[in-house]
Short mmCIF file of C-alpha atoms in Angstrom, two decimals:
data_model
loop_
_atom_site.label_atom_id
_atom_site.label_comp_id
_atom_site.label_asym_id
_atom_site.label_seq_id
_atom_site.Cartn_x
_atom_site.Cartn_y
_atom_site.Cartn_z
CA MET H 1 103.94 37.91 75.47
CA GLN H 2 107.20 36.73 76.98
CA GLN H 3 108.56 33.74 75.04
CA PHE H 4 109.41 31.00 77.50
CA LYS H 5 110.71 27.85 75.87
CA LYS H 6 109.80 25.87 78.95
CA ILE H 7 107.47 26.16 81.93
CA THR H 8 108.77 24.45 85.04
CA SER H 9 106.41 22.34 87.11
CA GLN H 10 107.01 24.64 90.08
CA HIS H 11 105.99 27.69 88.06
CA TYR H 12 102.98 25.91 86.56
CA LEU H 13 101.68 24.63 89.90
CA ASP H 14 102.14 28.00 91.61
CA THR H 15 100.26 29.75 88.78
CA ILE H 16 97.42 27.25 88.50
CA ARG H 17 96.93 27.10 92.26
CA GLY H 18 96.73 30.89 92.39
CA MET H 19 94.21 30.82 89.54
CA TRP H 20 91.90 28.24 91.15
CA VAL H 21 92.11 29.82 94.61
CA GLY H 22 91.30 33.23 93.10
CA LYS H 23 88.37 31.67 91.25
CA PHE H 24 86.94 29.99 94.34
CA LEU H 25 87.50 32.93 96.71
CA GLY H 26 85.93 35.47 94.35
CA GLY H 27 82.93 33.23 93.69
CA THR H 28 82.45 32.53 97.39
CA LEU H 29 82.42 36.24 98.23
CA GLY H 30 80.07 37.16 95.39
CA ALA H 31 77.51 34.36 95.63
CA PRO H 32 75.36 35.79 98.46
CA ILE H 33 74.73 39.05 96.57
CA GLU H 34 74.53 37.60 93.05
CA GLY H 35 71.91 39.37 90.95
CA ILE H 36 71.68 42.59 92.97
CA LYS H 37 72.03 45.43 90.45
CA ASP H 38 73.45 47.93 92.87
CA ILE H 39 76.80 49.24 94.06
CA HIS H 40 78.42 47.28 96.88
CA THR H 41 81.12 48.29 99.35
CA PHE H 42 83.27 45.20 99.82
CA THR H 43 86.90 45.61 100.87
CA PRO H 44 89.76 43.08 100.71
CA ALA H 45 89.16 42.38 104.40
CA ASP H 46 85.87 40.71 103.43
CA LEU H 47 87.63 37.92 101.51
CA GLN H 48 87.44 34.67 103.44
CA PRO H 49 89.56 31.52 102.84
CA GLU H 50 86.63 29.34 101.72
CA LEU H 51 86.40 27.26 98.53
CA ALA H 52 82.62 26.92 98.29
CA GLU H 53 80.63 25.19 95.56
CA ASN H 54 79.58 27.23 92.53
CA ASP H 55 78.41 26.53 88.98
CA ASP H 56 81.39 28.67 87.90
CA THR H 57 83.62 25.74 88.88
CA ASP H 58 81.29 22.73 88.64
CA LEU H 59 81.25 22.55 84.85
CA GLN H 60 85.01 23.01 84.63
CA LEU H 61 85.47 19.94 86.80
CA LEU H 62 83.09 18.15 84.44
CA TRP H 63 85.28 19.15 81.47
CA LEU H 64 88.31 17.77 83.30
CA HIS H 65 86.37 14.52 83.73
CA ALA H 66 85.58 14.61 79.98
CA LEU H 67 89.32 14.65 79.29
CA GLU H 68 89.72 11.64 81.58
CA GLU H 69 86.95 9.79 79.75
CA HIS H 70 87.67 10.75 76.13
CA GLY H 71 91.21 12.11 75.88
CA VAL H 72 92.41 15.30 74.21
CA GLU H 73 90.28 15.11 71.05
CA LEU H 74 87.13 16.52 72.59
CA THR H 75 84.12 17.52 70.51
CA GLY H 76 80.99 19.51 71.21
CA LYS H 77 78.98 16.30 71.03
CA ILE H 78 81.15 14.71 73.74
CA LEU H 79 80.84 17.74 76.01
CA ALA H 80 77.07 17.89 75.50
CA GLU H 81 76.65 14.23 76.44
CA GLU H 82 78.82 14.61 79.54
CA TRP H 83 76.70 17.60 80.52
CA MET H 84 73.46 15.69 80.01
CA GLU H 85 74.82 12.75 81.99
CA HIS H 86 76.15 14.63 84.99
CA TYR H 87 74.82 18.20 85.22
CA PRO H 88 71.00 18.42 84.86
CA THR H 89 70.75 22.13 85.65
CA PRO H 90 67.51 23.89 84.59
CA TRP H 91 68.48 27.54 84.84
CA CYS H 92 68.25 29.97 81.92
CA GLU H 93 70.52 28.97 79.00
CA TYR H 94 71.48 25.72 80.75
CA GLY H 95 67.86 24.56 80.70
CA ILE H 96 67.43 25.65 77.08
CA MET H 97 70.51 23.66 76.06
CA MET H 98 69.13 20.55 77.77
CA LYS H 99 65.73 20.99 76.14
CA ASN H 100 67.37 21.40 72.74
CA TRP H 101 69.49 18.27 73.21
CA ARG H 102 66.44 16.23 74.23
CA SER H 103 64.71 17.60 71.12
CA GLY H 104 67.36 16.05 68.87
CA LEU H 105 69.79 18.94 68.38
CA GLN H 106 73.58 18.85 68.67
CA PRO H 107 76.07 21.69 69.26
CA PRO H 108 76.26 24.40 68.09
CA GLU H 109 72.48 24.33 67.49
CA THR H 110 71.91 23.49 71.17
CA GLY H 111 73.21 26.98 71.93
CA LYS H 112 71.29 28.75 69.17
CA HIS H 113 67.80 27.31 68.89
CA ASN H 114 65.12 28.94 71.04
CA ASN H 115 67.88 30.81 72.87
CA TRP H 116 66.94 34.38 71.96
CA PHE H 117 67.11 35.89 75.46
CA TYR H 118 69.80 34.06 77.46
CA HIS H 119 72.21 33.36 74.58
CA GLU H 120 74.54 36.14 75.73
CA GLY H 121 74.61 35.31 79.43
CA MET H 122 77.59 34.62 81.67
CA GLY H 123 77.05 30.85 81.69
CA CYS H 124 79.97 30.07 79.38
CA PRO H 125 82.52 32.85 80.09
CA ILE H 126 82.61 31.63 83.70
CA ARG H 127 84.03 28.26 82.65
CA SER H 128 87.05 29.57 80.74
CA GLU H 129 89.78 28.77 83.27
CA ILE H 130 89.95 25.05 82.55
CA TRP H 131 90.87 25.74 78.91
CA GLY H 132 93.58 28.18 79.94
CA ALA H 133 94.86 25.66 82.48
CA VAL H 134 95.17 22.78 79.99
CA CYS H 135 96.45 25.05 77.19
CA ALA H 136 99.08 26.83 79.29
CA GLY H 137 101.03 29.30 77.18
CA SER H 138 98.84 28.70 74.09
CA PRO H 139 96.07 31.34 74.13
CA GLU H 140 94.83 30.68 70.58
CA LEU H 141 94.42 26.99 71.36
CA ALA H 142 92.60 27.80 74.61
CA ALA H 143 90.24 30.05 72.64
CA ARG H 144 89.42 27.20 70.24
CA PHE H 145 88.47 24.90 73.12
CA ALA H 146 86.47 27.75 74.68
CA GLU H 147 84.53 28.30 71.47
CA MET H 148 83.62 24.61 71.30
CA ASP H 149 82.48 24.79 74.92
CA GLY H 150 80.61 28.09 74.65
CA THR H 151 78.47 27.06 71.68
CA LEU H 152 76.88 24.27 73.74
CA ASP H 153 74.51 26.79 75.33
CA HIS H 154 75.33 30.23 73.89
CA HIS H 155 76.07 32.09 70.70
CA GLY H 156 77.35 35.54 69.85
CA ASP H 157 79.08 37.74 72.39
CA SER H 158 79.12 35.18 75.21
CA VAL H 159 81.22 32.82 73.11
CA GLU H 160 83.56 35.70 72.25
CA ALA H 161 83.84 36.47 75.96
CA GLU H 162 84.77 32.90 76.86
CA LYS H 163 87.43 32.94 74.13
CA PHE H 164 88.75 36.24 75.52
CA LEU H 165 89.01 34.97 79.10
CA ALA H 166 90.41 31.56 78.11
CA ALA H 167 93.19 33.21 76.10
CA ILE H 168 94.11 35.39 79.07
CA ASP H 169 93.97 32.40 81.43
CA ALA H 170 96.37 30.51 79.15
CA ALA H 171 98.69 33.48 78.82
CA VAL H 172 99.13 34.15 82.56
CA PHE H 173 101.56 31.23 82.70
CA VAL H 174 104.02 33.22 80.56
CA GLU H 175 102.85 36.84 80.85
CA LYS H 176 102.16 38.94 83.96
CA ASP H 177 101.41 42.42 82.61
CA ILE H 178 97.67 43.27 82.72
CA GLU H 179 97.63 45.39 79.56
CA ARG H 180 99.53 42.82 77.52
CA LEU H 181 97.21 40.10 78.80
CA LEU H 182 94.20 42.13 77.71
CA ASP H 183 95.84 42.57 74.30
CA ILE H 184 96.25 38.79 74.05
CA GLY H 185 92.61 38.23 74.96
CA GLN H 186 91.37 40.88 72.56
CA ALA H 187 93.40 39.35 69.72
CA VAL H 188 91.23 36.20 69.66
CA VAL H 189 87.92 38.12 69.62
CA ASP H 190 85.92 38.76 66.45
CA PRO H 191 86.66 42.46 65.72
CA ALA H 192 83.17 42.89 64.23
CA SER H 193 81.47 41.79 67.46
CA THR H 194 79.87 44.06 70.04
CA PHE H 195 82.04 42.33 72.62
CA TYR H 196 85.18 43.59 70.88
CA ALA H 197 83.83 47.15 71.13
CA LEU H 198 83.10 46.61 74.83
CA VAL H 199 86.67 45.47 75.50
CA ARG H 200 88.04 48.49 73.65
CA ASP H 201 85.79 50.96 75.48
CA ALA H 202 86.03 49.38 78.94
CA ARG H 203 89.83 49.42 78.76
CA GLN H 204 89.81 53.09 77.84
CA TRP H 205 87.29 54.07 80.52
CA ALA H 206 88.97 52.01 83.25
CA THR H 207 92.30 53.66 82.40
CA ASN H 208 91.07 57.25 82.16
CA ASP H 209 88.05 57.51 84.48
CA ASP H 210 87.41 56.90 88.15
CA TRP H 211 85.63 53.70 89.25
CA ALA H 212 82.12 55.16 89.48
CA THR H 213 82.34 56.91 86.11
CA CYS H 214 83.66 53.79 84.42
CA ARG H 215 80.88 51.63 85.89
CA ARG H 216 78.26 54.15 84.78
CA LYS H 217 79.62 54.27 81.23
CA ILE H 218 79.64 50.47 80.98
CA ILE H 219 76.01 50.25 82.09
CA ASN H 220 74.82 53.21 80.02
CA THR H 221 76.51 51.96 76.85
CA TYR H 222 76.37 48.17 77.17
CA GLY H 223 73.96 47.48 80.03
CA HIS H 224 71.11 44.99 79.87
CA PRO H 225 68.24 44.40 82.31
CA GLU H 226 69.18 40.71 82.62
CA MET H 227 71.72 40.57 85.42
CA THR H 228 73.77 37.79 83.79
CA HIS H 229 74.26 39.55 80.45
CA VAL H 230 77.84 39.22 79.31
CA LEU H 231 78.58 42.76 78.14
CA GLU H 232 78.05 44.63 81.39
CA ASN H 233 79.66 41.87 83.47
CA LEU H 234 82.78 41.47 81.33
CA GLY H 235 83.09 45.24 81.46
CA PHE H 236 83.15 44.99 85.25
CA ILE H 237 85.85 42.29 85.10
CA ILE H 238 88.02 44.50 82.88
CA LEU H 239 87.40 47.42 85.25
CA GLY H 240 88.56 45.28 88.17
CA LEU H 241 91.69 44.06 86.40
CA ILE H 242 92.82 47.55 85.40
CA GLN H 243 91.86 49.53 88.48
CA GLY H 244 92.95 46.76 90.86
CA LYS H 245 96.51 47.63 89.80
CA GLY H 246 97.86 44.15 90.47
CA ASP H 247 96.48 43.86 94.01
CA PHE H 248 94.53 40.65 94.66
CA GLY H 249 91.84 41.99 96.98
CA ALA H 250 91.48 45.35 95.23
CA THR H 251 90.98 43.63 91.85
CA ILE H 252 88.21 41.36 93.13
CA CYS H 253 86.48 44.18 95.02
CA ALA H 254 86.58 46.60 92.08
CA ALA H 255 84.71 43.98 90.04
CA ILE H 256 82.28 42.69 92.67
CA ASN H 257 81.27 46.15 93.85
CA CYS H 258 79.77 46.84 90.41
CA GLY H 259 76.94 44.43 91.27
CA TYR H 260 74.91 42.34 88.79
CA ASP H 261 76.39 38.82 88.30
CA SER H 262 78.75 39.40 91.18
CA ASP H 263 79.92 35.86 91.88
CA CYS H 264 80.95 35.48 88.23
CA THR H 265 82.72 38.83 87.94
CA ALA H 266 84.58 38.35 91.22
CA ALA H 267 85.50 34.76 90.35
CA SER H 268 86.79 35.51 86.85
CA ALA H 269 88.73 38.58 87.96
CA GLY H 270 90.04 36.60 90.94
CA ALA H 271 91.23 33.77 88.70
CA ILE H 272 93.22 36.09 86.45
CA ILE H 273 94.84 38.13 89.22
CA GLY H 274 95.44 34.89 91.15
CA GLY H 275 97.21 33.43 88.12
CA ILE H 276 99.26 36.58 87.63
CA LEU H 277 100.45 36.62 91.24
CA GLY H 278 100.63 32.86 91.67
CA PHE H 279 99.64 31.21 94.91
CA SER H 280 102.92 32.35 96.42
CA GLY H 281 101.98 35.98 95.77
CA LEU H 282 98.53 35.92 97.39
CA PRO H 283 97.92 37.83 100.65
CA GLU H 284 99.48 35.93 103.53
CA ASN H 285 96.29 35.84 105.62
CA LEU H 286 94.47 34.04 102.81
CA LYS H 287 97.33 31.88 101.60
CA SER H 288 97.98 30.43 105.03
CA ALA H 289 94.32 29.67 105.71
CA VAL H 290 93.04 28.38 102.35
CA PRO H 291 92.08 24.71 102.73
CA ASN H 292 93.30 22.02 100.37
CA SER H 293 89.72 20.89 99.69
CA TYR H 294 87.07 22.50 97.49
CA GLN H 295 83.34 21.85 97.29
CA LEU H 296 81.16 20.56 94.44
CA SER H 297 77.42 21.14 94.26
CA ASP H 298 74.63 18.57 94.54
CA TRP H 299 73.81 19.23 90.88
CA MET H 300 76.96 17.30 89.92
CA LYS H 301 75.40 13.85 89.56
CA GLY H 302 77.80 10.99 90.17
CA PHE H 303 80.53 13.31 91.47
CA PRO H 304 81.83 13.47 95.04
CA ARG H 305 80.89 16.53 97.07
CA GLU H 306 84.52 17.42 97.77
CA GLY H 307 87.81 17.43 95.90
CA SER H 308 91.50 18.08 96.59
CA LEU H 309 93.09 21.30 95.36
CA ASP H 310 96.45 19.51 95.03
CA GLU H 311 94.87 16.84 92.84
CA LEU H 312 93.05 19.43 90.73
CA CYS H 313 96.22 21.40 90.04
CA ASN H 314 98.20 18.29 89.14
CA ALA H 315 95.39 17.00 86.92
CA CYS H 316 95.47 20.28 85.00
CA GLY H 317 99.24 19.97 84.59
CA HIS H 318 98.92 16.39 83.37
CA TRP H 319 96.42 17.33 80.67
CA ALA H 320 98.31 20.49 79.77
CA GLN H 321 101.29 18.29 78.90
CA LYS H 322 99.19 15.91 76.82
CA ILE H 323 97.41 18.72 74.94
CA ALA H 324 100.69 20.55 74.29
CA THR H 325 102.18 17.39 72.81
CA HIS H 326 99.09 16.56 70.76
CA HIS H 327 98.83 20.06 69.29
CA ASN H 328 102.58 20.68 68.92
CA ALA H 329 102.39 23.68 71.23
CA PRO H 330 105.48 25.92 71.13
CA LEU H 331 106.03 25.67 74.88
CA GLU H 332 107.20 22.65 76.82
CA LEU H 333 105.74 21.92 80.24
CA GLU H 334 108.40 20.26 82.38
CA GLY H 335 107.99 17.80 85.23
CA GLU H 336 105.59 15.03 86.18
CA TYR H 337 102.07 15.61 87.44
CA THR H 338 100.69 12.69 89.40
CA TYR H 339 97.15 12.69 90.73
CA THR H 340 94.11 10.55 91.39
CA PRO H 341 91.09 11.49 89.25
CA LEU H 342 87.80 12.23 90.99
CA ALA H 343 85.75 9.08 91.46
CA VAL H 344 82.80 9.70 89.16
CA ALA H 345 79.92 7.24 88.88
CA PRO H 346 78.29 6.85 85.44
CA GLN H 347 74.75 8.20 85.16
CA PRO H 348 71.96 7.39 82.69
CA LEU H 349 71.50 9.86 79.86
CA PRO H 350 68.11 11.58 79.69
CA THR H 351 65.76 10.30 77.02
CA LYS H 352 65.62 12.11 73.70
CA ILE H 353 61.99 12.78 72.84
CA ALA H 354 62.24 13.94 69.22
CA GLU H 355 64.48 14.04 66.17
CA THR H 356 63.80 17.76 65.72
CA PRO H 357 62.28 20.41 68.02
CA GLN H 358 58.48 20.52 68.13
CA HIS H 359 56.66 23.84 68.41
CA ALA H 360 53.06 24.98 68.39
CA LYS H 361 50.97 26.04 65.45
CA TRP H 362 49.07 29.15 66.47
CA ALA H 363 45.90 30.69 65.16
CA MET H 364 46.59 34.43 65.19
CA ILE H 365 43.29 36.28 65.37
CA GLY H 366 42.86 40.00 64.81
CA PRO H 367 43.62 42.83 64.78
CA PHE H 368 40.77 44.44 66.72
CA THR H 369 40.47 48.18 67.27
CA ARG H 370 37.75 50.57 68.45
CA PRO H 371 37.32 54.35 68.58
CA TRP H 372 38.69 56.08 71.66
CA THR H 373 35.24 56.96 72.97
CA GLU H 374 36.60 57.87 76.41
CA ARG H 375 37.78 61.19 74.91
CA LEU H 376 35.01 61.69 72.37
CA ALA H 377 33.73 65.03 73.69
CA GLN H 378 35.46 68.39 73.34
CA ARG H 379 36.44 70.50 76.32
CA THR H 380 33.60 72.73 77.44
CA ASP H 381 35.74 75.49 78.99
CA PHE H 382 38.09 75.83 76.01
CA PRO H 383 36.45 74.11 73.02
CA ASP H 384 38.72 72.18 70.68
CA HIS H 385 36.98 73.31 67.48
CA GLY H 386 34.78 76.06 66.13
CA HIS H 387 31.92 73.60 65.64
CA PRO H 388 30.46 72.24 68.91
CA THR H 389 29.43 68.82 67.51
CA MET H 390 32.94 67.80 66.45
CA PRO H 391 34.82 65.29 68.66
CA SER H 392 37.93 66.12 70.69
CA VAL H 393 41.33 66.55 69.07
CA GLU H 394 42.58 63.55 71.06
CA TYR H 395 39.76 61.37 69.71
CA CYS H 396 40.53 62.50 66.17
CA ALA H 397 44.20 61.58 66.54
CA MET H 398 43.98 57.97 67.74
CA ASN H 399 42.04 54.79 68.34
CA THR H 400 42.51 52.38 71.23
CA ALA H 401 43.40 48.72 71.37
CA GLY H 402 40.29 48.30 73.45
CA PHE H 403 41.81 45.81 75.83
CA ASN H 404 38.77 46.07 78.09
CA THR H 405 36.61 44.84 75.20
CA ASP H 406 36.50 41.06 74.72
CA TYR H 407 36.15 40.48 71.00
CA LEU H 408 36.22 36.70 71.54
CA ASN H 409 34.57 34.84 74.40
CA GLY H 410 37.41 33.09 76.20
CA GLU H 411 35.13 31.96 79.00
CA ALA H 412 33.12 29.86 76.52
CA THR H 413 36.06 27.53 75.80
CA PHE H 414 37.08 28.90 72.45
CA ASP H 415 38.07 25.95 70.25
CA ASN H 416 38.69 24.81 66.68
CA ALA H 417 34.98 24.99 65.92
CA SER H 418 34.92 28.60 67.10
CA LEU H 419 37.95 29.31 64.95
CA SER H 420 36.26 27.95 61.83
CA MET H 421 33.37 30.40 62.27
CA LEU H 422 35.60 33.50 62.11
CA PRO H 423 35.89 35.54 58.89
CA ALA H 424 38.81 34.38 56.75
CA ASP H 425 40.58 37.75 56.99
CA ILE H 426 40.56 37.66 60.81
CA ALA H 427 42.51 34.43 61.50
CA GLN H 428 45.92 33.33 60.25
CA LEU H 429 47.52 29.94 60.98
CA ILE H 430 51.26 30.28 61.62
CA GLN H 431 53.77 27.61 62.66
CA ALA H 432 56.03 28.77 65.49
CA GLN H 433 59.79 28.26 65.08
CA ASP H 434 60.53 28.38 68.81
CA ASP H 435 58.63 29.05 72.05
CA ARG H 436 57.73 32.55 70.95
CA VAL H 437 54.26 33.03 69.53
CA PRO H 438 54.95 33.89 65.85
CA THR H 439 53.88 37.53 65.94
CA ALA H 440 56.80 38.58 63.73
CA ASP H 441 55.16 36.79 60.79
CA LEU H 442 51.97 38.85 60.98
CA ASN H 443 51.13 41.40 58.31
CA TRP H 444 49.07 43.53 60.65
CA PRO H 445 49.44 47.33 60.66
CA GLN H 446 52.02 48.92 62.94
CA ARG H 447 50.48 52.40 62.96
CA SER H 448 47.37 51.78 65.06
CA PRO H 449 46.80 50.34 68.54
CA TYR H 450 45.02 46.99 68.49
CA SER H 451 44.22 43.86 70.45
CA TYR H 452 44.80 40.36 69.11
CA TYR H 453 44.39 36.75 70.17
CA ALA H 454 46.61 33.68 69.86
CA TYR H 455 45.08 30.20 70.07
CA THR H 456 46.65 26.73 70.22
CA GLU H 457 46.01 23.26 71.63
CA LEU H 458 48.11 20.62 73.38
CA SER H 459 47.47 17.19 74.84
CA LEU H 460 48.88 15.05 77.66
CA GLU H 461 48.70 11.30 78.13
CA GLU H 462 48.85 11.66 81.91
CA ALA H 463 47.76 14.40 84.29
CA GLU H 464 50.54 16.76 85.37
CA ARG H 465 50.98 19.88 87.46
CA VAL H 466 53.15 22.31 85.50
CA TRP H 467 54.33 25.88 85.36
CA LEU H 468 53.17 27.93 82.39
CA LEU H 469 55.69 30.67 81.52
CA LEU H 470 54.55 33.69 79.55
CA GLY H 471 56.30 36.71 78.17
CA SER H 472 54.61 39.83 76.87
CA SER H 473 55.58 43.43 76.27
CA GLY H 474 52.10 44.67 77.17
CA PRO H 475 48.76 43.75 78.75
CA LEU H 476 47.46 40.22 78.31
CA LYS H 477 44.80 37.74 79.38
CA VAL H 478 45.26 33.98 79.37
CA TRP H 479 42.48 31.40 79.33
CA ILE H 480 43.19 27.69 79.81
CA ASP H 481 40.22 25.52 78.84
CA GLY H 482 37.90 28.49 79.16
CA GLU H 483 39.13 29.53 82.62
CA LEU H 484 40.76 32.94 82.95
CA ARG H 485 44.12 32.14 84.57
CA LEU H 486 46.02 35.41 84.16
CA GLU H 487 45.14 39.04 83.59
CA SER H 488 47.69 41.86 83.52
CA ASN H 489 47.39 45.48 82.43
CA SER H 490 51.08 46.28 82.74
CA TYR H 491 53.73 47.09 80.15
CA GLN H 492 57.20 45.61 80.58
CA GLN H 493 60.32 44.53 78.75
CA PHE H 494 59.70 41.41 76.68
CA THR H 495 61.35 38.43 78.39
CA PRO H 496 60.48 34.73 78.65
CA VAL H 497 59.74 35.14 82.36
CA SER H 498 57.28 38.04 82.60
CA PHE H 499 54.56 35.86 84.16
CA SER H 500 54.07 32.33 85.50
CA ILE H 501 50.94 30.25 86.14
CA ASP H 502 50.76 27.27 88.49
CA GLN H 503 48.54 24.99 86.38
CA GLN H 504 47.07 21.52 86.85
CA LEU H 505 46.60 19.82 83.47
CA ASP H 506 44.52 16.65 83.30
CA ALA H 507 45.15 13.91 80.76
CA GLY H 508 43.67 14.80 77.39
CA LEU H 509 43.26 17.92 75.25
CA HIS H 510 43.81 21.47 76.51
CA ARG H 511 42.98 24.77 74.83
CA VAL H 512 45.12 27.89 75.23
CA LEU H 513 43.77 31.33 74.32
CA ILE H 514 45.87 34.45 74.88
CA LYS H 515 44.73 38.02 74.35
CA ALA H 516 47.37 40.75 74.04
CA GLU H 517 47.47 44.47 73.40
CA VAL H 518 49.68 46.50 71.09
CA THR H 519 50.06 50.28 71.33
CA SER H 520 53.44 51.74 70.39
CA ASN H 521 55.16 48.47 71.30
CA LYS H 522 55.52 45.70 68.74
CA PRO H 523 53.53 42.47 69.27
CA GLU H 524 55.62 39.97 71.24
CA LEU H 525 54.45 36.85 73.09
CA TYR H 526 56.12 33.80 74.63
CA PHE H 527 54.56 30.58 75.95
CA ALA H 528 56.36 27.56 77.42
CA LEU H 529 55.86 24.85 80.03
CA LYS H 530 58.14 23.81 82.89
CA GLU H 531 57.97 20.94 85.32
CA HIS H 532 56.54 21.71 88.75
CA LYS H 533 57.70 19.15 91.35
CA GLN H 534 56.58 21.43 94.19
CA GLU H 535 59.41 23.88 93.45
CA HIS H 536 59.81 27.28 91.82
CA TRP H 537 59.89 26.99 88.02
CA HIS H 538 63.48 28.33 87.93
CA GLN H 539 64.56 25.13 89.69
CA ASN H 540 62.86 22.83 87.18
CA GLN H 541 63.45 21.59 83.65
CA TYR H 542 61.21 22.40 80.71
CA PHE H 543 58.18 20.11 80.62
CA MET H 544 58.25 18.10 77.40
CA ASP H 545 55.85 15.18 77.93
CA PHE H 546 53.03 16.63 75.85
CA THR H 547 52.08 17.00 72.20
CA TRP H 548 51.12 20.13 70.30
CA GLN H 549 47.88 19.55 68.44
CA PRO H 550 46.95 20.98 65.01
CA VAL H 551 44.61 23.95 64.93
CA GLY H 552 42.50 25.33 62.13
#
C-alpha cells in the first residue's frame, strides 16, 4: 500500500464520491433482477445515472447517524439499538436479529442464536463502505468496525467478508492497484475460514480462466442454493474486480452478469472500482448526469426519503477525521468538511418480551416402520429365489417409513392425554434450543426408513391471524388442533422456508402435531410463526405474542 502521510480534502472527496456513486449505480442496475440464479447479459450501456433506494445503503446511512448520536466510540449494543429504533426490516437474517434482540439477546448473540441458515448471507458485507469511508487509509481499523457491525446479524464467513470489503474500501484512498487491494483485504481475513479459501481460489480462477469458467468454478466449489449466500456472491465480486481490468462499467457487468444477489454484487464491485477511479474518473456520460440527491427507503423510520450526495461525502470526511484522531491513525486527513446531518426523528424502541429466548418443548414420538409389502412377491417371469414362497429380494433388503400409514390419529386432536397413553419407549420429551424441532437429540436408528411425530402446544391471549413457517427435508403432514393443514410428499433441501400455512389462531390453547418421514435423509424439522397483516410472510416480523406450553 502506498504510504501517504496526508490525504487532501480534494482527493478524499473525489474518492468517496466515486465510491458512493458506484455503490448506488451498481445497486440500481442489479435490483430488478436480484435473486435470479442465471447468467445475464448487461453491458456498460445499461448503467443509468440513478441513485435509487436500497438496503445496501440504508443501513450505512443509519451507521452514520449512529456516529452523530453517539460519537466515535460505537459498540454493538449501540448499533443494535439504532437498528431496532429506525430499521424494522423482517427479511431473513435481519428479522432473526430483531427477534433475538426482543428476546433479550445482545450482539454478538443476536447474530448467532437461531441463525443457522441465513448467518452467512450478504446482509452485512453490503454495508462495508461506511467503515472504509470513516477509516480512510486504515484498513485494519475499518475491519474492526466491520466485525462489530457484522456480528449484529451474522457470524462466520459473512463477517469475514464484511471485514475484507471494509479493508479494501479504506485502502482505496491510498492504493489504486486491484491486486494489492485484494491483498490488503485478504490480510484481515481469518486464514482458517472458508471465506479465505474462496478469496484465494476466486483470485486464481479470475486471473487464469475466462469469465464463464470462473463463474462455474465458483458455483461448483462454493455455491449455495440460497441466493444471498456470501461465498458465491463475494466470488462474483472478485471476478468482476479482476476481469473488469479497471473499467467502471466492465467491472460492474462482470459481477452482475453472474446472477444471484445481483444488486449486492454490482453495488459492492461498483463501490470499489468507483473509489479506485474517483468520481473524476467515472465515464463522462454518467458523471455528468448523476444527480446530487440519493433515495432512502420507507423502511428507514424517522429518516427523510432523500439525501444530498454532497452532504453525505462531507459527513464521511468529518467522521474520518475524528476517527483518525481518536485512534491515532497513521494518516492525516486534511481540510474541513462542513455538512448538515440528515434530520432524523427519534422513534420508540420495540418492546422486549423476554430476558432469554423462549423455545418449544417437543414430544418426539416414534420411530415407526413397516415391511415394504408393496414389493413382497417375487417376479413370476424370472423368480428371485429357488423357493417360490420366499419374498422378493427388494422386500428382503428394506423396510419403508410407511408415510401413508397414520400411526397416530391427528384428526382426533392428539393432546397431552393422548401422549400419556403411549408406551414409554415411544415418546421422548426434548427442549428445543431454537426454532428447529430437536431431531438432532434423538437416539433413533439411522439405518432404517421410518416415520415420526413431533407434538407441542402454544397459547395466545388474543386471536391472531399468523403465518406458520415449516422446514423439512422430506414428506410431512401438519395438524393444527386436529385439522390437517398441510400435506406434502416431496423431498427438498432443509430450509426454514420450505412451506407456509396461513392460519387463524383463536385466543387460548393450540395443539401442533407434525408427522415426518426419514429415508436416507436425516430427520430435520423447523417450525416458527410470523405476523400476517395481510401481507406475504417475508414482509412481516416473527410473531412473538404467544406462550409455549409444557407437554408431557
